[in-house]
């Protein structure tokens, strides 16, 4: 069955599915994996439930939050946007020798996008490569977005790029992409702070979501390799969804046994 048939069923009475939709998460590389936090379900309902009319007891709020999972920042960063004497843009690590992240490691994770690829001429785009990968064995769309339900005393000097794609046919490592609006302000991240959310869409839409840690099986690794880096070769990688679906192994999500 094609992906669109799940989310836009032509049958007036499609066969209903019940029970939680299981979503798997894993790190596509285990080196230094201990520094990365596991996804956390948003639970403001635990804040205050004493009053019957408390927002923490509102079913609409509880239902919405149940579909959002938070990722925390794995390390401290203090970056400044600079230009050299020829006007070439760059990033300066303001932590210097006090930085908890070694420079050679940071250079592999942190990227300043080429200036001609910025959406706006005055807004640099910074990307941080991440090992987080989410998968499912039935149609699930995942959206990556900012941590808008968590208050930050010092807001970031820009916005993150959100993104939405099907994790059952297009599993790929996430990337944190940041559009730097106010380049006069430094970009500062603290380890452990709420960094971004992932949100899951299911069919039927009222099904709950269960997120479990998954194994990197040979089948999953091969499928990720098959679909990875497609954006380097085509402009509209979503056009490849059907091709990916045809070669997808029947099972990708194998939970980790503890």
Tab-separated table of C-alpha atoms in Angstrom:
chain	number	residue	atom	x	y	z
A	1	UNK	CA	0.000	0.000	0.000
A	2	UNK	CA	1.354	3.414	-0.956
A	3	UNK	CA	2.076	6.013	1.701
A	4	UNK	CA	-0.687	8.349	0.516
A	5	UNK	CA	-3.238	5.539	0.875
A	6	UNK	CA	-2.660	5.515	4.620
A	7	UNK	CA	-3.096	9.225	5.148
A	8	UNK	CA	-5.732	9.792	2.459
A	9	UNK	CA	-7.744	6.547	2.406
A	10	UNK	CA	-10.077	6.273	-0.576
A	11	UNK	CA	-12.169	3.613	1.124
A	12	UNK	CA	-15.066	5.222	2.981
A	13	UNK	CA	-14.592	2.653	5.741
A	14	UNK	CA	-10.874	1.863	5.978
A	15	UNK	CA	-9.848	-0.920	8.297
A	16	UNK	CA	-9.222	0.794	11.645
A	17	UNK	CA	-5.987	0.332	13.514
A	18	UNK	CA	-5.847	0.521	17.263
A	19	UNK	CA	-3.276	0.668	20.004
A	20	UNK	CA	-0.160	2.822	20.224
A	21	UNK	CA	1.994	3.449	17.187
A	22	UNK	CA	5.505	2.306	18.000
A	23	UNK	CA	8.321	4.634	16.962
A	24	UNK	CA	11.956	3.661	17.365
A	25	UNK	CA	14.893	5.948	18.034
A	26	UNK	CA	18.598	5.201	17.840
A	27	UNK	CA	21.978	6.810	17.313
A	28	UNK	CA	23.421	5.990	13.913
A	29	UNK	CA	26.912	6.152	15.405
A	30	UNK	CA	27.784	4.915	18.871
A	31	UNK	CA	31.050	6.779	19.316
A	32	UNK	CA	30.553	9.247	22.194
A	33	UNK	CA	26.892	8.233	22.214
A	34	UNK	CA	26.771	8.610	25.987
A	35	UNK	CA	26.694	12.426	25.649
A	36	UNK	CA	23.393	12.361	23.748
A	37	UNK	CA	20.196	12.436	25.779
A	38	UNK	CA	17.328	10.054	24.982
A	39	UNK	CA	14.080	11.643	23.730
A	40	UNK	CA	11.780	12.762	26.559
A	41	UNK	CA	8.006	12.945	26.339
A	42	UNK	CA	6.614	16.398	27.160
A	43	UNK	CA	4.716	16.119	30.461
A	44	UNK	CA	3.424	19.441	31.776
A	45	UNK	CA	0.560	17.453	33.333
A	46	UNK	CA	2.970	16.589	36.142
A	47	UNK	CA	3.328	20.261	37.118
A	48	UNK	CA	0.036	20.984	38.901
A	49	UNK	CA	-3.088	18.830	38.956
A	50	UNK	CA	-4.532	20.040	42.270
A	51	UNK	CA	-7.273	22.211	40.783
A	52	UNK	CA	-9.957	20.688	38.574
A	53	UNK	CA	-9.642	23.583	36.105
A	54	UNK	CA	-5.852	23.577	35.967
A	55	UNK	CA	-4.422	23.620	32.444
A	56	UNK	CA	-2.472	20.524	33.459
A	57	UNK	CA	-5.756	18.598	33.477
A	58	UNK	CA	-6.992	19.852	30.103
A	59	UNK	CA	-7.424	16.808	27.813
A	60	UNK	CA	-6.645	18.859	24.699
A	61	UNK	CA	-3.303	19.970	26.156
A	62	UNK	CA	-2.474	16.478	27.406
A	63	UNK	CA	-3.318	14.970	24.017
A	64	UNK	CA	-1.185	17.505	22.156
A	65	UNK	CA	1.808	17.115	24.456
A	66	UNK	CA	1.661	13.325	24.218
A	67	UNK	CA	2.846	13.605	20.604
A	68	UNK	CA	5.852	15.809	21.355
A	69	UNK	CA	9.235	14.518	22.483
A	70	UNK	CA	12.109	16.743	23.566
A	71	UNK	CA	15.782	16.448	22.680
A	72	UNK	CA	18.273	18.163	24.994
A	73	UNK	CA	21.475	19.865	23.845
A	74	UNK	CA	24.372	17.386	24.174
A	75	UNK	CA	27.174	19.899	24.754
A	76	UNK	CA	28.041	23.521	25.497
A	77	UNK	CA	28.589	25.851	22.554
A	78	UNK	CA	29.384	29.554	22.378
A	79	UNK	CA	29.671	30.739	18.784
A	80	UNK	CA	30.118	34.143	17.192
A	81	UNK	CA	29.477	35.007	13.559
A	82	UNK	CA	32.438	36.803	11.974
A	83	UNK	CA	33.790	37.864	8.605
A	84	UNK	CA	37.466	37.956	7.707
A	85	UNK	CA	39.257	40.872	6.043
A	86	UNK	CA	37.990	39.660	2.662
A	87	UNK	CA	34.391	39.461	3.840
A	88	UNK	CA	34.259	35.677	3.976
A	89	UNK	CA	31.802	34.493	6.665
A	90	UNK	CA	32.915	32.207	9.458
A	91	UNK	CA	32.299	31.024	13.012
A	92	UNK	CA	34.454	31.702	16.060
A	93	UNK	CA	34.422	29.403	19.073
A	94	UNK	CA	34.238	31.883	21.953
A	95	UNK	CA	34.953	29.198	24.541
A	96	UNK	CA	38.468	28.906	23.130
A	97	UNK	CA	40.719	26.615	25.138
A	98	UNK	CA	37.971	26.326	27.755
A	99	UNK	CA	35.640	24.664	25.265
A	100	UNK	CA	34.478	21.223	26.449
A	101	UNK	CA	34.325	20.105	22.797
A	102	UNK	CA	37.650	19.600	21.036
A	103	UNK	CA	38.105	21.737	17.950
A	104	UNK	CA	38.718	18.800	15.598
A	105	UNK	CA	35.512	17.133	16.827
A	106	UNK	CA	33.483	20.336	16.580
A	107	UNK	CA	34.608	20.932	12.999
A	108	UNK	CA	33.096	17.573	11.993
A	109	UNK	CA	29.724	18.354	13.577
A	110	UNK	CA	29.334	22.087	12.989
A	111	UNK	CA	28.888	23.632	9.546
A	112	UNK	CA	28.279	27.143	8.263
A	113	UNK	CA	26.303	26.786	5.043
A	114	UNK	CA	27.752	28.418	1.939
A	115	UNK	CA	26.591	32.025	1.747
A	116	UNK	CA	24.894	31.630	-1.637
A	117	UNK	CA	22.634	28.956	-0.082
A	118	UNK	CA	21.266	31.199	2.691
A	119	UNK	CA	17.558	31.965	2.399
A	120	UNK	CA	18.223	35.624	3.255
A	121	UNK	CA	21.413	37.500	2.484
A	122	UNK	CA	21.745	38.774	6.065
A	123	UNK	CA	20.832	35.530	7.878
A	124	UNK	CA	23.582	32.899	8.024
A	125	UNK	CA	22.574	29.253	8.281
A	126	UNK	CA	24.369	27.036	10.794
A	127	UNK	CA	23.985	23.255	10.828
A	128	UNK	CA	24.923	20.723	13.504
A	129	UNK	CA	24.994	17.073	12.431
A	130	UNK	CA	23.312	14.697	14.870
A	131	UNK	CA	23.200	10.900	15.197
A	132	UNK	CA	19.491	10.762	16.150
A	133	UNK	CA	17.483	8.557	13.782
A	134	UNK	CA	13.767	7.739	14.109
A	135	UNK	CA	12.029	4.802	12.429
A	136	UNK	CA	8.624	3.114	12.249
A	137	UNK	CA	7.138	0.040	10.594
A	138	UNK	CA	3.899	1.762	9.647
A	139	UNK	CA	3.251	5.197	8.125
A	140	UNK	CA	4.377	7.932	10.506
A	141	UNK	CA	5.334	11.497	9.692
A	142	UNK	CA	7.788	13.221	12.000
A	143	UNK	CA	8.213	16.986	12.378
A	144	UNK	CA	11.288	18.585	13.922
A	145	UNK	CA	10.614	22.002	15.458
A	146	UNK	CA	11.794	24.432	18.124
A	147	UNK	CA	11.284	23.817	21.856
A	148	UNK	CA	8.442	26.343	22.029
A	149	UNK	CA	6.896	24.971	25.243
A	150	UNK	CA	10.051	25.582	27.279
A	151	UNK	CA	10.955	29.064	28.483
A	152	UNK	CA	14.486	30.288	27.818
A	153	UNK	CA	15.705	33.300	29.780
A	154	UNK	CA	18.134	34.199	27.001
A	155	UNK	CA	16.471	33.348	23.678
A	156	UNK	CA	18.471	32.201	20.688
A	157	UNK	CA	19.339	34.986	18.200
A	158	UNK	CA	17.366	33.325	15.430
A	159	UNK	CA	15.086	30.451	14.525
A	160	UNK	CA	15.554	26.795	13.709
A	161	UNK	CA	14.529	25.217	10.433
A	162	UNK	CA	11.621	22.879	10.986
A	163	UNK	CA	11.193	19.808	8.821
A	164	UNK	CA	8.629	17.059	8.218
A	165	UNK	CA	9.128	13.677	6.552
A	166	UNK	CA	7.980	10.050	6.678
A	167	UNK	CA	10.203	8.028	9.001
A	168	UNK	CA	8.865	4.650	7.880
A	169	UNK	CA	10.233	5.038	4.335
A	170	UNK	CA	12.900	7.690	4.794
A	171	UNK	CA	14.905	7.119	7.999
A	172	UNK	CA	17.832	9.489	8.234
A	173	UNK	CA	19.977	11.146	10.918
A	174	UNK	CA	18.642	14.497	12.071
A	175	UNK	CA	20.377	17.810	11.720
A	176	UNK	CA	19.854	20.956	13.773
A	177	UNK	CA	19.652	23.852	11.321
A	178	UNK	CA	19.659	27.409	12.638
A	179	UNK	CA	18.941	30.657	10.804
A	180	UNK	CA	20.896	33.433	12.526
A	181	UNK	CA	18.724	36.584	12.468
A	182	UNK	CA	20.702	38.800	14.855
A	183	UNK	CA	24.371	38.224	14.081
A	184	UNK	CA	25.378	40.852	16.653
A	185	UNK	CA	24.340	38.325	19.315
A	186	UNK	CA	26.309	35.152	20.040
A	187	UNK	CA	24.766	31.714	19.660
A	188	UNK	CA	24.975	29.999	23.058
A	189	UNK	CA	23.866	26.464	23.898
A	190	UNK	CA	24.134	24.808	27.297
A	191	UNK	CA	24.331	21.063	27.727
A	192	UNK	CA	21.022	19.711	28.969
A	193	UNK	CA	18.846	22.641	27.890
A	194	UNK	CA	15.699	21.842	25.864
A	195	UNK	CA	16.985	22.073	22.292
A	196	UNK	CA	14.221	20.981	19.937
A	197	UNK	CA	11.134	18.779	19.701
A	198	UNK	CA	10.056	15.968	17.422
A	199	UNK	CA	6.342	15.433	16.872
A	200	UNK	CA	4.654	12.396	15.304
A	201	UNK	CA	1.579	12.149	13.078
A	202	UNK	CA	-0.238	8.828	12.854
A	203	UNK	CA	-3.240	7.286	11.140
A	204	UNK	CA	-5.832	7.263	12.544
A	205	UNK	CA	-4.847	10.539	14.146
A	206	UNK	CA	-6.153	9.649	17.609
A	207	UNK	CA	-3.671	6.812	18.147
A	208	UNK	CA	-1.076	7.382	20.841
A	209	UNK	CA	2.673	7.130	20.250
A	210	UNK	CA	5.133	4.895	22.069
A	211	UNK	CA	8.825	5.720	21.555
A	212	UNK	CA	11.330	2.916	22.193
A	213	UNK	CA	15.066	2.582	21.707
A	214	UNK	CA	15.812	0.555	18.573
A	215	UNK	CA	18.685	-1.564	17.314
A	216	UNK	CA	20.805	-0.777	14.281
A	217	UNK	CA	20.129	-4.039	12.477
A	218	UNK	CA	21.871	-4.985	9.207
A	219	UNK	CA	18.555	-4.450	7.396
A	220	UNK	CA	18.124	-0.950	8.819
A	221	UNK	CA	21.743	-0.014	8.197
A	222	UNK	CA	21.491	-1.158	4.591
A	223	UNK	CA	18.250	0.747	4.013
A	224	UNK	CA	19.672	3.952	5.520
A	225	UNK	CA	22.728	3.638	3.273
A	226	UNK	CA	20.419	3.126	0.295
A	227	UNK	CA	18.545	6.396	0.904
A	228	UNK	CA	21.273	8.547	2.474
A	229	UNK	CA	22.726	11.635	0.786
A	230	UNK	CA	20.013	11.620	-1.891
A	231	UNK	CA	19.695	15.390	-1.448
A	232	UNK	CA	23.173	15.725	-2.979
A	233	UNK	CA	21.920	14.262	-6.259
A	234	UNK	CA	18.305	15.408	-6.655
A	235	UNK	CA	16.518	18.642	-5.753
A	236	UNK	CA	13.267	17.063	-4.563
A	237	UNK	CA	14.214	14.005	-2.502
A	238	UNK	CA	10.556	13.415	-1.539
A	239	UNK	CA	9.998	12.291	-5.122
A	240	UNK	CA	12.009	9.188	-4.214
A	241	UNK	CA	9.613	8.031	-1.464
A	242	UNK	CA	7.872	5.492	-3.693
A	243	UNK	CA	11.191	4.105	-4.907
A	244	UNK	CA	12.361	3.741	-1.308
A	245	UNK	CA	9.089	2.040	-0.377
A	246	UNK	CA	9.600	-0.644	-3.023
A	247	UNK	CA	12.955	-1.756	-1.603
A	248	UNK	CA	12.152	-1.250	2.070
A	249	UNK	CA	12.689	-4.327	4.289
A	250	UNK	CA	9.477	-5.527	5.914
A	251	UNK	CA	10.791	-4.863	9.423
A	252	UNK	CA	13.097	-2.018	10.416
A	253	UNK	CA	12.172	-1.471	14.059
A	254	UNK	CA	13.716	-3.998	16.434
A	255	UNK	CA	13.610	-2.755	20.058
A	256	UNK	CA	16.745	-2.879	22.177
A	257	UNK	CA	16.613	-5.617	24.800
A	258	UNK	CA	17.772	-4.450	28.219
